[in-house]
PDB file of C-alpha atoms in Angstrom:
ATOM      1  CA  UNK C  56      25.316 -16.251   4.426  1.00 59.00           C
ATOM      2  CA  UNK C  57      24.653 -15.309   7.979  1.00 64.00           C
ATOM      3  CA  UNK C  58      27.431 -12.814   7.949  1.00 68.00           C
ATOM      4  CA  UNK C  59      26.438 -11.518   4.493  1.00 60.00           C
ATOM      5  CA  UNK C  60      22.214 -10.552   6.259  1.00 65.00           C
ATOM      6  CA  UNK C  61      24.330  -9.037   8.887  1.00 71.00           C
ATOM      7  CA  UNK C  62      26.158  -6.858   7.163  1.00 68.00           C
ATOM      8  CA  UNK C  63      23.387  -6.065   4.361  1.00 67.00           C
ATOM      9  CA  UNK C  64      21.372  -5.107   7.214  1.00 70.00           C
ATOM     10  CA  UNK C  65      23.729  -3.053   9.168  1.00 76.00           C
ATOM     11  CA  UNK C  66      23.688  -0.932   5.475  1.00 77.00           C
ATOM     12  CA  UNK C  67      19.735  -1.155   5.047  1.00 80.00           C
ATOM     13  CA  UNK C  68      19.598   3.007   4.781  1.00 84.00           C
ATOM     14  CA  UNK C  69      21.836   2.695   1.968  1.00 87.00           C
ATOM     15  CA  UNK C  70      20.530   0.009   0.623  1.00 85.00           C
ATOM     16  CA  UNK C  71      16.782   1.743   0.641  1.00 87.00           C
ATOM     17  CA  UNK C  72      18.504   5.206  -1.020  1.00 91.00           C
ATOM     18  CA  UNK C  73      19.865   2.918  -3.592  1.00 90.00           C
ATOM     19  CA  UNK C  74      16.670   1.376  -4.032  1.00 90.00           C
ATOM     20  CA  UNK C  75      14.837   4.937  -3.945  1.00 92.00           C
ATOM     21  CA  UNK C  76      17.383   5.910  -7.010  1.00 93.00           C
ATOM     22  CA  UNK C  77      16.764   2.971  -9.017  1.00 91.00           C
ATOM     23  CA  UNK C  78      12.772   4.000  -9.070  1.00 93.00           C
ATOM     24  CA  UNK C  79      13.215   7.504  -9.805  1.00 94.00           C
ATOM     25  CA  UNK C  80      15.599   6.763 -12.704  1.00 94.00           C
ATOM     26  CA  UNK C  81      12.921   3.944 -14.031  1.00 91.00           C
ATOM     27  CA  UNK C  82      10.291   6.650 -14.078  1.00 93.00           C
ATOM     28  CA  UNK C  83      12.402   9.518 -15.619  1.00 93.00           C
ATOM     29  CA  UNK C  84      13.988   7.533 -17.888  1.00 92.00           C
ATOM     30  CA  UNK C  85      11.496   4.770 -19.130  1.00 88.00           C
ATOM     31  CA  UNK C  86       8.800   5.324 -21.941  1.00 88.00           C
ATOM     32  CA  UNK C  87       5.630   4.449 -19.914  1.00 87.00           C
ATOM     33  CA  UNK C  88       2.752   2.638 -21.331  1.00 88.00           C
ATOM     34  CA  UNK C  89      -0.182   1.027 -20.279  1.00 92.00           C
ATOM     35  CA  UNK C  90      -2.117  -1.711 -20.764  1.00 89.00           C
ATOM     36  CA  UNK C  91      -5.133  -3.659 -20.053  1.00 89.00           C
ATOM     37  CA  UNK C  92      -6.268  -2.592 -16.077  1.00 90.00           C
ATOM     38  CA  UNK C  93      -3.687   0.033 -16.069  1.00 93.00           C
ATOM     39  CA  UNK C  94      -5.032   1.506 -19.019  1.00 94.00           C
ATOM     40  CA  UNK C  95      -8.833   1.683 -18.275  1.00 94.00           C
ATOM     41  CA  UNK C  96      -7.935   3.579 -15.231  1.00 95.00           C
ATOM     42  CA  UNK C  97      -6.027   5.993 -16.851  1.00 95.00           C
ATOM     43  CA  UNK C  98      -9.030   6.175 -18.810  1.00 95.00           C
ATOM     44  CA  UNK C  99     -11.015   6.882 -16.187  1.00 95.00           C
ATOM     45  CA  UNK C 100      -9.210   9.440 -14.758  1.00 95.00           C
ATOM     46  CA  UNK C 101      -8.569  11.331 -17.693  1.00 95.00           C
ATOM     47  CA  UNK C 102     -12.111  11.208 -18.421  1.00 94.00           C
ATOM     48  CA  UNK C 103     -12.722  12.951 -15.255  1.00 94.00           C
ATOM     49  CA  UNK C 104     -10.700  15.329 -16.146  1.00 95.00           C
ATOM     50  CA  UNK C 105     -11.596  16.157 -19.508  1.00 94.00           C
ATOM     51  CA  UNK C 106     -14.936  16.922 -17.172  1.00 93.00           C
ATOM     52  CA  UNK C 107     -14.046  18.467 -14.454  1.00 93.00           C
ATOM     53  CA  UNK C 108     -15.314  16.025 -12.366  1.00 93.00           C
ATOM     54  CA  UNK C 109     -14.415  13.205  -9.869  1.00 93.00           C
ATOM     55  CA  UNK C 110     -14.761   9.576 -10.092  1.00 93.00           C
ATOM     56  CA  UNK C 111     -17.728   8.444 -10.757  1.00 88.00           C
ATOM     57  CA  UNK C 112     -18.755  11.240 -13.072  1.00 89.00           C
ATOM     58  CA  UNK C 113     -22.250  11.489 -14.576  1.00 87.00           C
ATOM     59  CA  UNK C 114     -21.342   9.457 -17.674  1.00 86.00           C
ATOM     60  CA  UNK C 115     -19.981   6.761 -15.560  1.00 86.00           C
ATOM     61  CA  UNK C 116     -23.308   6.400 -13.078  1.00 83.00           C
ATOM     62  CA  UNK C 117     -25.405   4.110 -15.756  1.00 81.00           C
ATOM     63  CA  UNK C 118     -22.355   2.054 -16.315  1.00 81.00           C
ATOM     64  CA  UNK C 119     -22.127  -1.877 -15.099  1.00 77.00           C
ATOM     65  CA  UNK C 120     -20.080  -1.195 -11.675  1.00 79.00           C
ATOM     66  CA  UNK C 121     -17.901   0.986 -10.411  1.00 86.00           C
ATOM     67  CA  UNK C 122     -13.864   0.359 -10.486  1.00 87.00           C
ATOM     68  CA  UNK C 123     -12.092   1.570  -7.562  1.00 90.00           C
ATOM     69  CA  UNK C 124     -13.428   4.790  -7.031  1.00 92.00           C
ATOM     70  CA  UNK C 125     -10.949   5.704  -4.666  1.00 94.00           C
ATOM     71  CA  UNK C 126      -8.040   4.813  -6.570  1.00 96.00           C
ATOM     72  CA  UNK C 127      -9.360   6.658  -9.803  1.00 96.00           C
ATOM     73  CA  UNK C 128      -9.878  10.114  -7.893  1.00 95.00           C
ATOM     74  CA  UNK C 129      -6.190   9.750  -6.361  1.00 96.00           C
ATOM     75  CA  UNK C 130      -4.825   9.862 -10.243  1.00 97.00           C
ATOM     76  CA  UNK C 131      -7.215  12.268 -11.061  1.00 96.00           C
ATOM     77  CA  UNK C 132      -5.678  14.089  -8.060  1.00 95.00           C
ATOM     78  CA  UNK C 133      -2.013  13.905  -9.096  1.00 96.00           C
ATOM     79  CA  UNK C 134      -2.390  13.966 -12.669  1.00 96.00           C
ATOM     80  CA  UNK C 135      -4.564  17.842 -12.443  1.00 93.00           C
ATOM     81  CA  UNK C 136      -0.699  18.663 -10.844  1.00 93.00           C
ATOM     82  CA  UNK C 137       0.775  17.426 -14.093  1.00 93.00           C
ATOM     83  CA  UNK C 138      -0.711  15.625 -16.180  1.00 93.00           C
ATOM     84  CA  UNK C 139       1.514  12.341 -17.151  1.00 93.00           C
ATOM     85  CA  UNK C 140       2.085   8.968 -16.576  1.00 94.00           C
ATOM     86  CA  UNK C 141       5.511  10.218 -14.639  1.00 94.00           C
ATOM     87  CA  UNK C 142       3.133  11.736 -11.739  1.00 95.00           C
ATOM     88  CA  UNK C 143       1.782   7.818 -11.180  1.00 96.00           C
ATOM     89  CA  UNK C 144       4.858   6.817 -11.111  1.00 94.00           C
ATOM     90  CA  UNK C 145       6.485   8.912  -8.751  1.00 95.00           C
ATOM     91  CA  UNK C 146       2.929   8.408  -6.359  1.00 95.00           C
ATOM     92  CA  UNK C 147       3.368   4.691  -6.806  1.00 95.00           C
ATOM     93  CA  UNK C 148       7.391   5.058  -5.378  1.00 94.00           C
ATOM     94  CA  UNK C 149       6.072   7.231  -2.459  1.00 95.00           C
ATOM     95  CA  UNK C 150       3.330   4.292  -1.671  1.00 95.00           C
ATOM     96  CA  UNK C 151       6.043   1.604  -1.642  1.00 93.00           C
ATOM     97  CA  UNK C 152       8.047   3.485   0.583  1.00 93.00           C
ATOM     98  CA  UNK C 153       5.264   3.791   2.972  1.00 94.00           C
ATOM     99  CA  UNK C 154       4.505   0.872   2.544  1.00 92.00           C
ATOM    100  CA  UNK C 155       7.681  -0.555   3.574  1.00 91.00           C
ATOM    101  CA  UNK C 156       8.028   1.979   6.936  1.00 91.00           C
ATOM    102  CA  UNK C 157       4.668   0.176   7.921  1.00 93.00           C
ATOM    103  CA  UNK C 158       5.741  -3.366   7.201  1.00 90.00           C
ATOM    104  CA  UNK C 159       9.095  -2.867   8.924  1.00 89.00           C
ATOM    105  CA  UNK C 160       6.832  -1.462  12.135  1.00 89.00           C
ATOM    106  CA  UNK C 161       4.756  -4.101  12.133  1.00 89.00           C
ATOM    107  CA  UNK C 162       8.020  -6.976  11.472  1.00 88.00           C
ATOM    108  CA  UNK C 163       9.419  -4.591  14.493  1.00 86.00           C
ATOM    109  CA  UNK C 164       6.885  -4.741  16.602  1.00 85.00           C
ATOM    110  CA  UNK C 165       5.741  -8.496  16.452  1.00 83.00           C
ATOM    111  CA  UNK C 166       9.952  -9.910  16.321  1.00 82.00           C
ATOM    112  CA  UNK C 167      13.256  -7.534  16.061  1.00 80.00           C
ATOM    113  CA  UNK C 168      15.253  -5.124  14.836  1.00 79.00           C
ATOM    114  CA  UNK C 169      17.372  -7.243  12.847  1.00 79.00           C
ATOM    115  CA  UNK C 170      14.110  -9.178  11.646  1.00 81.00           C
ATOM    116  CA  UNK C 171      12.487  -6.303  10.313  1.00 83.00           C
ATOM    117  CA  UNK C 172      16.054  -5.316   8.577  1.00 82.00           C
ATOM    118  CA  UNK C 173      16.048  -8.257   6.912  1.00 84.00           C
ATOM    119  CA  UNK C 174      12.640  -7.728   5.529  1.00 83.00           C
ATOM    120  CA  UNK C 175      13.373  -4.516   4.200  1.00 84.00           C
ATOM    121  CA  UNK C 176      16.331  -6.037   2.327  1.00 82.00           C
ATOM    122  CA  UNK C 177      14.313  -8.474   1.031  1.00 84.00           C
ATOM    123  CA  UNK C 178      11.113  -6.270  -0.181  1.00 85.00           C
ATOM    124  CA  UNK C 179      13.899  -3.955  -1.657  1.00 84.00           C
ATOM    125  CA  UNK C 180      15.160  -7.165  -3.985  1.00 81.00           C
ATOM    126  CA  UNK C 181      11.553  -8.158  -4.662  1.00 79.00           C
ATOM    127  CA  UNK C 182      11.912  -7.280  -8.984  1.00 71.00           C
ATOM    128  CA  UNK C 183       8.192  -7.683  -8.881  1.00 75.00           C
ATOM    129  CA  UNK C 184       7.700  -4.244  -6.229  1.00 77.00           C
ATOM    130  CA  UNK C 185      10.476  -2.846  -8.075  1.00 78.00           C
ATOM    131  CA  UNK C 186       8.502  -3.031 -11.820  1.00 82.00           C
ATOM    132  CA  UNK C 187       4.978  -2.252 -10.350  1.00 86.00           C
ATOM    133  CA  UNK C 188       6.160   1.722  -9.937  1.00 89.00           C
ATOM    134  CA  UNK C 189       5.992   1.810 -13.824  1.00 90.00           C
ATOM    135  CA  UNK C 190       2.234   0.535 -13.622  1.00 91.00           C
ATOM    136  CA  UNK C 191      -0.889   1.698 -13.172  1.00 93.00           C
ATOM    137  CA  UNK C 192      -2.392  -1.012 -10.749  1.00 92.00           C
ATOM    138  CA  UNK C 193      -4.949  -0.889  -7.253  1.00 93.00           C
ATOM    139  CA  UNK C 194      -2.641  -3.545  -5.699  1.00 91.00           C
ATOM    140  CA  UNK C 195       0.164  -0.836  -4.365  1.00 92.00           C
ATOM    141  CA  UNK C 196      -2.447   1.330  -2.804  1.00 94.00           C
ATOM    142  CA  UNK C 197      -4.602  -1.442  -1.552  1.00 92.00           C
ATOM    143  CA  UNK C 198      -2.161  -2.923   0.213  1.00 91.00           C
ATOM    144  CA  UNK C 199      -0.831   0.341   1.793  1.00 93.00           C
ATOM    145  CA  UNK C 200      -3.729   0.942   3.519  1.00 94.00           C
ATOM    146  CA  UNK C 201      -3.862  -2.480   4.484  1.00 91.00           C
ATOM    147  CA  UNK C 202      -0.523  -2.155   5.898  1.00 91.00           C
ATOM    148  CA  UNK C 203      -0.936   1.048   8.116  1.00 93.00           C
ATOM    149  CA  UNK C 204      -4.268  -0.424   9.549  1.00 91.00           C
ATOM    150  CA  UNK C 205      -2.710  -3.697  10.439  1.00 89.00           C
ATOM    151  CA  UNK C 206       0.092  -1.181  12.584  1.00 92.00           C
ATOM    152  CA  UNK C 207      -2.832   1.201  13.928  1.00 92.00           C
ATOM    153  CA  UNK C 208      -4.805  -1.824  15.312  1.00 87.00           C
ATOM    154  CA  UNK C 209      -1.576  -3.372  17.079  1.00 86.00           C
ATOM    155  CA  UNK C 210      -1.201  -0.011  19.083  1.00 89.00           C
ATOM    156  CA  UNK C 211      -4.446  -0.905  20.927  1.00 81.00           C
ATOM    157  CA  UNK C 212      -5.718   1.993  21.460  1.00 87.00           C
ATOM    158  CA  UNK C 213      -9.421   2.878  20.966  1.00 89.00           C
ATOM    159  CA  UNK C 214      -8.674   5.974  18.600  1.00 93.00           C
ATOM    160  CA  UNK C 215      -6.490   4.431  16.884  1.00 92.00           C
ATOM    161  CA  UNK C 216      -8.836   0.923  16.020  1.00 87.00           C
ATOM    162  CA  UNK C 217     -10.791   3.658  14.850  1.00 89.00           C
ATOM    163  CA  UNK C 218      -8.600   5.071  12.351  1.00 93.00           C
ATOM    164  CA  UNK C 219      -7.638   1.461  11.413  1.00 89.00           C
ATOM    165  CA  UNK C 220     -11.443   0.900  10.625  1.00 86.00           C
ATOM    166  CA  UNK C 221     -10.981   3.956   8.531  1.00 90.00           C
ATOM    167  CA  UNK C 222      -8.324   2.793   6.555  1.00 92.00           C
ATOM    168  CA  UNK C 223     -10.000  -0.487   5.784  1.00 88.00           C
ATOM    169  CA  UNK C 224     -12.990   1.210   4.881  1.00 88.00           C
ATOM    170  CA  UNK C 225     -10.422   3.369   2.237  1.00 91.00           C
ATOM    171  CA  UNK C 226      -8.995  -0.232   1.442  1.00 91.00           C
ATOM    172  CA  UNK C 227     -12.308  -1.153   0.469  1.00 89.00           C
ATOM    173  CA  UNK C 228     -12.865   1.402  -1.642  1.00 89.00           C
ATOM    174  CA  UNK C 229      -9.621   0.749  -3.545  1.00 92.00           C
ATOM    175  CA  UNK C 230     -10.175  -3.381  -3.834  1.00 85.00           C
ATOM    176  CA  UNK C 231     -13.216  -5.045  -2.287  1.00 80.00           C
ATOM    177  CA  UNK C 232     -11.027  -7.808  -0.850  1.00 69.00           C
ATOM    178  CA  UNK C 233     -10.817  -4.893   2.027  1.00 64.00           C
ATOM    179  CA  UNK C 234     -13.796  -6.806   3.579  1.00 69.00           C
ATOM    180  CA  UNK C 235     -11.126  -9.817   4.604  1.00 71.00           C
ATOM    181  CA  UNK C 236      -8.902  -7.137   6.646  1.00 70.00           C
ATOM    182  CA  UNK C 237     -12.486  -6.533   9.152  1.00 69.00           C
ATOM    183  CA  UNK C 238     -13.402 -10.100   9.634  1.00 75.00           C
ATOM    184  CA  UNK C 239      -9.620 -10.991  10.388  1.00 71.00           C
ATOM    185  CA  UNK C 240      -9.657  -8.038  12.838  1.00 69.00           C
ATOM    186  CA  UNK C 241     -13.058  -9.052  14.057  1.00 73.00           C
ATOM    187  CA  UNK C 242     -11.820 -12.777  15.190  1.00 76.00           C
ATOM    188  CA  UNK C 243      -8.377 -11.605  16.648  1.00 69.00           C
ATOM    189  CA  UNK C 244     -10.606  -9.397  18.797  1.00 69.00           C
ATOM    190  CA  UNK C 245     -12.470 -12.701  19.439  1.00 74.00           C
ATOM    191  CA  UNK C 246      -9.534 -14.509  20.506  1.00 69.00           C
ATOM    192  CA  UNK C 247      -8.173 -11.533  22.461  1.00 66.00           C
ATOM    193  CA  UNK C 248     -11.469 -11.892  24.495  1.00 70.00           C
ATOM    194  CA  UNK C 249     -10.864 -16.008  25.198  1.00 70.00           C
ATOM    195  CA  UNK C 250      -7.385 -15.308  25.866  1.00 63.00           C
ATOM    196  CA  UNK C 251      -7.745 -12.550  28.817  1.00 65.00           C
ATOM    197  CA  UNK C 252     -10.305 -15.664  30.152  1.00 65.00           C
ATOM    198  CA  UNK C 253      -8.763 -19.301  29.467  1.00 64.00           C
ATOM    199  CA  UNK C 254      -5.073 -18.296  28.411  1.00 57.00           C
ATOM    200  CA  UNK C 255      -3.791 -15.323  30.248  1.00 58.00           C
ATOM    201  CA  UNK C 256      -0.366 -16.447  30.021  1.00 57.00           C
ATOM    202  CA  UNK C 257       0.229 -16.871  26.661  1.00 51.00           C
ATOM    203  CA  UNK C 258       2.254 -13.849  25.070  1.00 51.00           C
ATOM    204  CA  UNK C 259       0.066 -11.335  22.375  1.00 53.00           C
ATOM    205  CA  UNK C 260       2.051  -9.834  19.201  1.00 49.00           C
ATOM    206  CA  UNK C 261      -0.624  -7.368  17.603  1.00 53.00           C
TER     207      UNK C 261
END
């Protein structure tokens, strides 16, 4: 098994062009429909555009709450290029891939090389990742710019905590659960305080 993670991680660029192939063939080739969530943001957007307007338009301001506002004016976005459920799909592959250049930083960063291979092999098998590029869902956006703020706050520099407060803050306006990311980041700053005092030996990751 060992020997097998070596070698399927020694490949991981063709493994990831593979992977890249798969998508676009899923997209192109399967009859795309949505339902429940997926729909009512298609909804949404569409609605926008029928208007001319972006997310929340004047219809939408007496409505109970607002869903994802950020989000719905990405589709509406992508889909004035051409409008079809193909253009969310092909966005959704392009976040996943991001996605997964961020994650592997971050696995980089915090073990190894051959770590953050191995996650990449494993994210690529992940069926679930592989089916979401044929939805219409926050989650793949939400946790890209989840992702790249995590790897802009471990460079530790003061412009770049501030862009990582700026993704969060786009986060938040994707999923609300963005509020988590700045009180995580809030007590690692805590402990990085303690630590330069009581425990200046102890190695720091992020």
């Amino acid at each position: 098994m060992e020997k097998l993670i070596k070698f399927s991680v020694s490949k991981i660029k063709l493994i990831v062009l593979i992977y890249i192939l798969i998508q676009l063939t899923l997209v192109f080739t399967k009859n795309i429909t949505y339902r429940s969530d997926s729909l009512y943001y298609y909804k949404l957007a569409q609605e926008c555009i029928s208007l001319n307007e972006f997310y929340p338009a004047d219809k939408h301001l007496y409505e109970d709450y607002i869903t994802a506002p950020l989000y719905i004016n990405t589709l509406v976005l992508i889909l004035h290029i051409y409008n079809s459920p193909v253009m969310i799909g092909l966005l959704n592959i392009i976040i996943v891939l991001a996605q997964l250049f961020f994650t592997y930083k971050i696995t980089k960063k915090i073990f190894n090389e051959e770590a953050s291979g191995l996650l990449v092999l494993l994210y690529v098998l992940c069926l679930n990742t592989m089916g979401m590029v044929l939805q219409n869902y926050t989650e793949l956006l939400f946790t890209f710019l989840i992702s790249i703020s995590i790897y802009l706050f471990s460079l530790k520099k003061i412009i770049f905590n501030i862009l990582s407060g700026a993704f969060i803050g786009a986060a938040i306006a994707v999923r609300p659960l963005g509020w988590a990311l700045i009180v995580a980041l809030i007590m690692v700053q805590i402990f990085y305080s303690i630590k330069k005092k009581i425990m200046p030996n102890i190695p720091t990751f992020i």
